[in-house]
Short mmCIF file of C-alpha atoms in Angstrom, two decimals:
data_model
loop_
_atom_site.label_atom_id
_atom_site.label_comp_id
_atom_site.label_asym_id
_atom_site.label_seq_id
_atom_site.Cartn_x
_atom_site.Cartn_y
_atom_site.Cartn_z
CA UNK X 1 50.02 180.35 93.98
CA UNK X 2 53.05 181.93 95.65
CA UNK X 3 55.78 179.21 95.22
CA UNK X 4 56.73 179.26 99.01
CA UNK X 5 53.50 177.87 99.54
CA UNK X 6 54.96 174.31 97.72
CA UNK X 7 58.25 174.55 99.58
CA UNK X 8 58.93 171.42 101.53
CA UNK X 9 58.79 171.60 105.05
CA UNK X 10 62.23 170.08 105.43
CA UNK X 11 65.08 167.70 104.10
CA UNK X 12 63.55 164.30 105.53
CA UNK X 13 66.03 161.40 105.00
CA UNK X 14 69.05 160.52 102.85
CA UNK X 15 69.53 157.67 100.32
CA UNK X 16 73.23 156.71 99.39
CA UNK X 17 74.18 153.65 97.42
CA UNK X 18 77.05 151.40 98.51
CA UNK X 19 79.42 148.23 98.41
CA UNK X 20 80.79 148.88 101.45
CA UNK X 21 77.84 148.44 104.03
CA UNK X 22 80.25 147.61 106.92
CA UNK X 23 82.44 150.07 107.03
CA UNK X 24 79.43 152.49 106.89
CA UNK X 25 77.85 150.48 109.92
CA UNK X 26 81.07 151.06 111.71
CA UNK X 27 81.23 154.73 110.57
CA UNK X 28 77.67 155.75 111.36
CA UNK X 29 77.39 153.70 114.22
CA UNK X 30 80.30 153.85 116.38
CA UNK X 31 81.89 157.05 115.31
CA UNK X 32 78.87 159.63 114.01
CA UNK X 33 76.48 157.95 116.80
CA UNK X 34 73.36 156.99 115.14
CA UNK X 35 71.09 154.43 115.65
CA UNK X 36 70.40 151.25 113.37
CA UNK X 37 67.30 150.42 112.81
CA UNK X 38 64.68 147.74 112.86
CA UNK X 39 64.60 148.37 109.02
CA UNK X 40 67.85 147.04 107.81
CA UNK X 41 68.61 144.07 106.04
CA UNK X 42 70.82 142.39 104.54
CA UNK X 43 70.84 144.58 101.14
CA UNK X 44 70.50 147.67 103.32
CA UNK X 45 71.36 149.69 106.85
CA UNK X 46 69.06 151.69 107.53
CA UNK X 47 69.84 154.96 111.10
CA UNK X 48 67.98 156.70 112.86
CA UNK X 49 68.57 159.88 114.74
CA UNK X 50 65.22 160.96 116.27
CA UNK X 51 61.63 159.35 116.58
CA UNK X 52 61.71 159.25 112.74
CA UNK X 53 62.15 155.15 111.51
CA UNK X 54 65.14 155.90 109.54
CA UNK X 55 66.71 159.34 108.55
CA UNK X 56 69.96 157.62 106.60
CA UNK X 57 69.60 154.92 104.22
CA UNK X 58 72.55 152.87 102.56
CA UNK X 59 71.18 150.63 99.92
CA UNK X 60 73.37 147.83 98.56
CA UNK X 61 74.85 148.99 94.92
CA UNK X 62 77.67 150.13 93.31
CA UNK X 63 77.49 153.48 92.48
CA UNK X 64 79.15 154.30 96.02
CA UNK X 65 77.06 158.11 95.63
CA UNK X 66 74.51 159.81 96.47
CA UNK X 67 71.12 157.93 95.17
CA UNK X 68 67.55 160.12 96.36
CA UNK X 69 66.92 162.36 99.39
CA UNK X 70 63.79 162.55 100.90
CA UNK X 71 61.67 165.89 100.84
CA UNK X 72 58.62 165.95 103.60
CA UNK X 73 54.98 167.29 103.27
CA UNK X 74 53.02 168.48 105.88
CA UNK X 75 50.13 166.61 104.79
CA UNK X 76 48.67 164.74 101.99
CA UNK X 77 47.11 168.09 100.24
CA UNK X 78 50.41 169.76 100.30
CA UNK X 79 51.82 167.04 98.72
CA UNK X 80 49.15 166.81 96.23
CA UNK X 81 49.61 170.86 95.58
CA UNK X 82 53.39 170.48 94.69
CA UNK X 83 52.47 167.53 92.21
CA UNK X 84 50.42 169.12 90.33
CA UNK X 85 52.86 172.09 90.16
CA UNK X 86 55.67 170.00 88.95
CA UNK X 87 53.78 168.44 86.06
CA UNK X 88 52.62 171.63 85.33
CA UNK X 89 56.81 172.36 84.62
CA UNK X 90 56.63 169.60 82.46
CA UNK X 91 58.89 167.45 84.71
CA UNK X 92 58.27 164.08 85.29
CA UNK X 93 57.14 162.30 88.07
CA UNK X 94 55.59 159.12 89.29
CA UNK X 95 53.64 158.16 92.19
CA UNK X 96 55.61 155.37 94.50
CA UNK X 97 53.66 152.16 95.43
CA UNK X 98 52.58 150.72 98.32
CA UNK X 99 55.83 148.30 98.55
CA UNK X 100 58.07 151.53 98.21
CA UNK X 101 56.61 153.64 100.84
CA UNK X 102 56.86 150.62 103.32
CA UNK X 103 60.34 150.18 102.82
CA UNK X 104 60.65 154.29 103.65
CA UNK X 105 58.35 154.14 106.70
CA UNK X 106 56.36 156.83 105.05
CA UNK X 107 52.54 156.99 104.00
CA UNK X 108 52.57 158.51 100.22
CA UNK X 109 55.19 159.28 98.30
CA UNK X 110 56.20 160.56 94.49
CA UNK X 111 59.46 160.64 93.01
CA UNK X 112 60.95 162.75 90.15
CA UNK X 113 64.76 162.82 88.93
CA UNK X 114 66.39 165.65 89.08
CA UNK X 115 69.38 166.74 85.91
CA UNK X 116 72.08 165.35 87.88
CA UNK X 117 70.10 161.95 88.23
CA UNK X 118 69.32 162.40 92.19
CA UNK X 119 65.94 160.99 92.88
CA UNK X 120 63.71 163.61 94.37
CA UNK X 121 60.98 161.21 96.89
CA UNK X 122 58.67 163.61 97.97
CA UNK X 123 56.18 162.44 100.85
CA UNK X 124 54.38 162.69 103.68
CA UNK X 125 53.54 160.23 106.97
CA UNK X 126 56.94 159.74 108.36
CA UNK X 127 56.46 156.04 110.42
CA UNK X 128 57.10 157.85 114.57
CA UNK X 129 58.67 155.10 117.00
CA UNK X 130 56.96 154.58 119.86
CA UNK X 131 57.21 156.59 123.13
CA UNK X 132 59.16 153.18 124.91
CA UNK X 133 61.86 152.91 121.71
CA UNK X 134 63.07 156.23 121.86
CA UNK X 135 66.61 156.98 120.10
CA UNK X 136 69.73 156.17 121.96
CA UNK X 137 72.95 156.38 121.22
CA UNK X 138 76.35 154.49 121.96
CA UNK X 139 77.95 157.60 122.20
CA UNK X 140 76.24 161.04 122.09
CA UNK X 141 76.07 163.39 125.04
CA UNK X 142 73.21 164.61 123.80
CA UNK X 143 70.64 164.24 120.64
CA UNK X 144 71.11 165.25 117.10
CA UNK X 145 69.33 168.65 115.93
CA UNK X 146 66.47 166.85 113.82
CA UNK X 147 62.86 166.22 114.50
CA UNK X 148 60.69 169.26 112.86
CA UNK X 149 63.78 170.67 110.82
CA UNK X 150 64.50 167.21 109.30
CA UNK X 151 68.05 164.94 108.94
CA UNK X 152 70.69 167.68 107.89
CA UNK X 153 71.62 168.83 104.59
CA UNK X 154 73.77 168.30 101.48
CA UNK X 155 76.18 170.06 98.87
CA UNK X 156 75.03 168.72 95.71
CA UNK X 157 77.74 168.88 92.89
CA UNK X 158 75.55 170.13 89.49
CA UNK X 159 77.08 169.48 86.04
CA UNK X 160 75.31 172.46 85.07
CA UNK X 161 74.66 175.43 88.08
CA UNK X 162 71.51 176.57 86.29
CA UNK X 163 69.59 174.48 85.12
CA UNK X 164 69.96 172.27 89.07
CA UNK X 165 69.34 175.08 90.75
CA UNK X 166 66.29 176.37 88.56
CA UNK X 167 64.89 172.68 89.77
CA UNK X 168 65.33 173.10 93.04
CA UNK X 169 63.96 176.65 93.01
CA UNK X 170 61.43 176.56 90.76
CA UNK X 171 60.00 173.02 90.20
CA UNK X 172 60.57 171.73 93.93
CA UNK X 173 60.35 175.67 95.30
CA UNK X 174 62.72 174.89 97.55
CA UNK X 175 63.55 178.68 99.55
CA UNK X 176 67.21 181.42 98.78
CA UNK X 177 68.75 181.28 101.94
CA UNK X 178 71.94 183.00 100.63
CA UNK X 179 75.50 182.84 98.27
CA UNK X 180 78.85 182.29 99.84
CA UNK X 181 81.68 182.87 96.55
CA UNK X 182 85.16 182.47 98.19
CA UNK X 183 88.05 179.69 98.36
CA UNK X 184 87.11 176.34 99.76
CA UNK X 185 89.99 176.51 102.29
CA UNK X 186 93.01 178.97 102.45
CA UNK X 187 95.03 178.86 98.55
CA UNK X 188 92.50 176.17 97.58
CA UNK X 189 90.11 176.42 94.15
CA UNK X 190 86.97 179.89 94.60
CA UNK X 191 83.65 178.05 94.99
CA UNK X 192 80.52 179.67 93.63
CA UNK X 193 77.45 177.95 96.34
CA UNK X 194 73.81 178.69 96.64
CA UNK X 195 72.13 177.44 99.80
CA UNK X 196 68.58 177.30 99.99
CA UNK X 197 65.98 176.17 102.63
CA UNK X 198 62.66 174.67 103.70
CA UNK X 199 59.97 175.94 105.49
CA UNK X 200 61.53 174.95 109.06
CA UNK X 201 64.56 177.30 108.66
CA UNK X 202 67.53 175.41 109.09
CA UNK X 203 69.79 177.61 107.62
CA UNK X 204 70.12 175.28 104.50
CA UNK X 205 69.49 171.76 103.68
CA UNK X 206 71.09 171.93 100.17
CA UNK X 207 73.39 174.24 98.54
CA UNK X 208 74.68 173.86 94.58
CA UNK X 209 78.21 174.04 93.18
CA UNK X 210 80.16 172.80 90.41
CA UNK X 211 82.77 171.08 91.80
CA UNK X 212 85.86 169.37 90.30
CA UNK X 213 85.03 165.81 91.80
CA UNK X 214 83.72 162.81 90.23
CA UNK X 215 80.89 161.91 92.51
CA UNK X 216 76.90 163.72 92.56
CA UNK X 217 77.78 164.80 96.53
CA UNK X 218 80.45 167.20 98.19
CA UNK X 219 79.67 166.35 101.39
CA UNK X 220 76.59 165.84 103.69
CA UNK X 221 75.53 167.14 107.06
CA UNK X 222 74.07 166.01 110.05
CA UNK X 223 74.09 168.56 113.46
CA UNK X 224 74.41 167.79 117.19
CA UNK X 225 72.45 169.40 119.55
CA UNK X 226 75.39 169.47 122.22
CA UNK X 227 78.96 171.23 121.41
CA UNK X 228 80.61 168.89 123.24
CA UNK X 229 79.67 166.21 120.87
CA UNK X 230 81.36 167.67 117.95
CA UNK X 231 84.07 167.84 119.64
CA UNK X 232 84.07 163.62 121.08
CA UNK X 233 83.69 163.15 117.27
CA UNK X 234 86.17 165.03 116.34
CA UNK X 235 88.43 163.03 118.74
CA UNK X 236 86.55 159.17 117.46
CA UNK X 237 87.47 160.02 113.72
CA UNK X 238 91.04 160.92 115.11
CA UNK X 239 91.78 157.86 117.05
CA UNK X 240 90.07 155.81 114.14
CA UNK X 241 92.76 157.13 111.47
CA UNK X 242 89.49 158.51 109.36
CA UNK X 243 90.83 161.08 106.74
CA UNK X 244 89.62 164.65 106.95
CA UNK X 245 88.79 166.83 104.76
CA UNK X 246 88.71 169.93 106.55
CA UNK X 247 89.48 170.46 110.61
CA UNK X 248 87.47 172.45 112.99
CA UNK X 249 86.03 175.72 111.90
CA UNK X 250 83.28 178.25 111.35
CA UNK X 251 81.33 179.16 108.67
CA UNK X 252 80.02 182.75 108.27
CA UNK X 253 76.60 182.37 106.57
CA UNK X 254 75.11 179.56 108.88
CA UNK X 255 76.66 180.32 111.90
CA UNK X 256 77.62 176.20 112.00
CA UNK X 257 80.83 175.63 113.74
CA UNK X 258 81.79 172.34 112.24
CA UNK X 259 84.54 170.07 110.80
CA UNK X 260 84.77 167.83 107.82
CA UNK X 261 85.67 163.94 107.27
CA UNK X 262 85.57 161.23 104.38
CA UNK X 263 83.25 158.72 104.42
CA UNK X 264 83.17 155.17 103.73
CA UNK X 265 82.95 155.83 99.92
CA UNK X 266 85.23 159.25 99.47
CA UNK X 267 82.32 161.96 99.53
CA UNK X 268 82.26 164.25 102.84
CA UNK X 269 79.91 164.54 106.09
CA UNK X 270 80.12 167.52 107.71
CA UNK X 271 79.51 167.48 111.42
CA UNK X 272 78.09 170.28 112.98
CA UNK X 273 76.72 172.45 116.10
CA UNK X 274 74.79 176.12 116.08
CA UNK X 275 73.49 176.29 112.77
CA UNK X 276 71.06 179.17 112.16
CA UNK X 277 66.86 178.82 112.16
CA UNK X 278 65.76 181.30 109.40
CA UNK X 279 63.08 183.28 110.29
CA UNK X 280 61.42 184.14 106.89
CA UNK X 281 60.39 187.98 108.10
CA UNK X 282 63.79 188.43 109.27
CA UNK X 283 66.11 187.52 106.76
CA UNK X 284 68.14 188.79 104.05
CA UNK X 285 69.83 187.41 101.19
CA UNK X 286 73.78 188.39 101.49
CA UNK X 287 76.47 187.26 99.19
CA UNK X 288 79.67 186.19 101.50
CA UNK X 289 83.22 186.44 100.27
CA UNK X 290 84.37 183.63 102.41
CA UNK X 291 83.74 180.05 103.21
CA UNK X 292 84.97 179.88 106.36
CA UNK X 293 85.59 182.45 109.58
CA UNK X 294 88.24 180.57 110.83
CA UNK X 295 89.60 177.51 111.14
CA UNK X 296 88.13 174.78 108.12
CA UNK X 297 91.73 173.78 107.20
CA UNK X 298 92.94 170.57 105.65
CA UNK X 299 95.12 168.89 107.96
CA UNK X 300 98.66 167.93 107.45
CA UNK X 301 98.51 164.70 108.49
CA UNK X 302 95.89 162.40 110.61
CA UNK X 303 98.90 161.59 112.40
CA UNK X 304 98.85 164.76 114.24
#
């Protein structure tokens, strides 16, 4: 079988583990504009940002990281197919029980590890809210890009380049959108990134570095549908004295016209507008000498 037949058809929720559950109320809530959801507790928040139950997950722990991401199936035989191909590469993986995939909102699930230690919970049967309890924001203009082409995507920081990204290509067939080899911001360290994608075509929802930080996660993205609204955000993250990482910019390779800012527990989110939709009979691999267009600086000071 051709392995893009296994690929996922898109990046369906994140999982991050946390002691600091308020502050990421506050920062998800009231600055990113998400949603909470009928399925937090108190040992979890759990946000939506479409019809989807819950897209962002922040389980009580300490590991203040990235924990699992979420890959979803069309349907229970293409969930099944992809199984069977990852046993057949000799990885492990176990199917989730009932109590599991009711705390997910999600019909079937399995879950394999990946050589970082990122759970890998691949499923199908995302739980839709009703027509009458449709998303709404405090403070969005408009909606977040989600829905069909899932929550967003994520950097993932790999101890060792090739043997994460021969996982993600090869056991979880996850699709090459592209390389980008060029310095993180002007005079800053060269990066070496891969960014692949699902079958929905945004551009990428995870690329794979080896980064000089101690956490799993560079950063994670979520996308507005409305320009505007990165640019509100930008201005809420200002007035809240929330460090960036990077300002306003562009990047070259997905077209996403973005800036950076640190979360509640140090990694990044990345908040964005125009990414690109791959179309599969369209596209072509390029390597990019650049991260970023213009723009993508670290500020001087959140004072400014």
């Amino acid at each position: 079988m051709n392995l893009d037949q296994l690929t996922p058809s898109s990046l369906g929720y994140f999982v991050f583990k946390s002691d600091k559950l308020a502050e990421w109320n506050t920062f998800l809530k009231d600055l990113v504009g998400l949603q909470l959801s009928d399925k937090s507790s108190d040992d979890q928040l759990a946000f939506r940002m479409d019809k989807q139950e819950q897209r962002i997950i922040i389980e009580k722990g300490s590991a203040n990281d990235l924990s699992a991401v979420g890959w979803e199936y069309d349907n229970d035989q293409s969930l099944n197919e992809v199984v069977l191909h990852i046993k057949g590469k000799g990885v492990e993986i176990v199917k989730a029980d009932q109590k599991f995939c009711e705390s997910r909102g999600i019909k079937k699930a399995y879950i394999c590890t990946d050589p970082d230690g990122v759970d890998h919970e691949l499923y199908y049967g995302a739980s839709i809210i009703p027509m009458n309890d449709s998303f709404k924001s405090d403070v969005l203009v408009g909606q977040f890009l989600a829905d069909r082409f899932g929550a967003g995507h994520y950097v993932a920081n790999a101890e060792n380049v090739e043997m994460s990204l021969n996982f993600y290509r090869n056991v979880l067939c996850i699709r090459l959108s592209d390389y980008i080899t060029g310095e993180v911001f002007p005079g800053g360290p060269v990066l070496e990134a891969t960014f692949l994608h699902t079958k929905t075509g945004r551009h990428h929802s995870v690329a794979c570095a080896s980064i000089p930080i101690p956490k799993k996660l560079h950063h994670f993205m979520i996308e507005y549908e409305n320009m505007n609204d990165v640019g509100l955000a930008f201005d809420r993250f200002k007035k809240a004295d929330t460090p960036f990482f990077m300002e306003l910019g562009h990047h070259p390779n997905d077209q996403m016209f973005s800036f950076y800012v640190q979360t509640p527990d140090g990694f990044g989110l990345e908040i964005g507008w125009g990414g690109i939709i791959i179309e599969e009979d369209n596209w072509e691999v390029k390597t990019y000498s650049q991260l970023s267009d213009w723009g993508h600086v670290e500020p001087r000071s959140n004072d400014n």
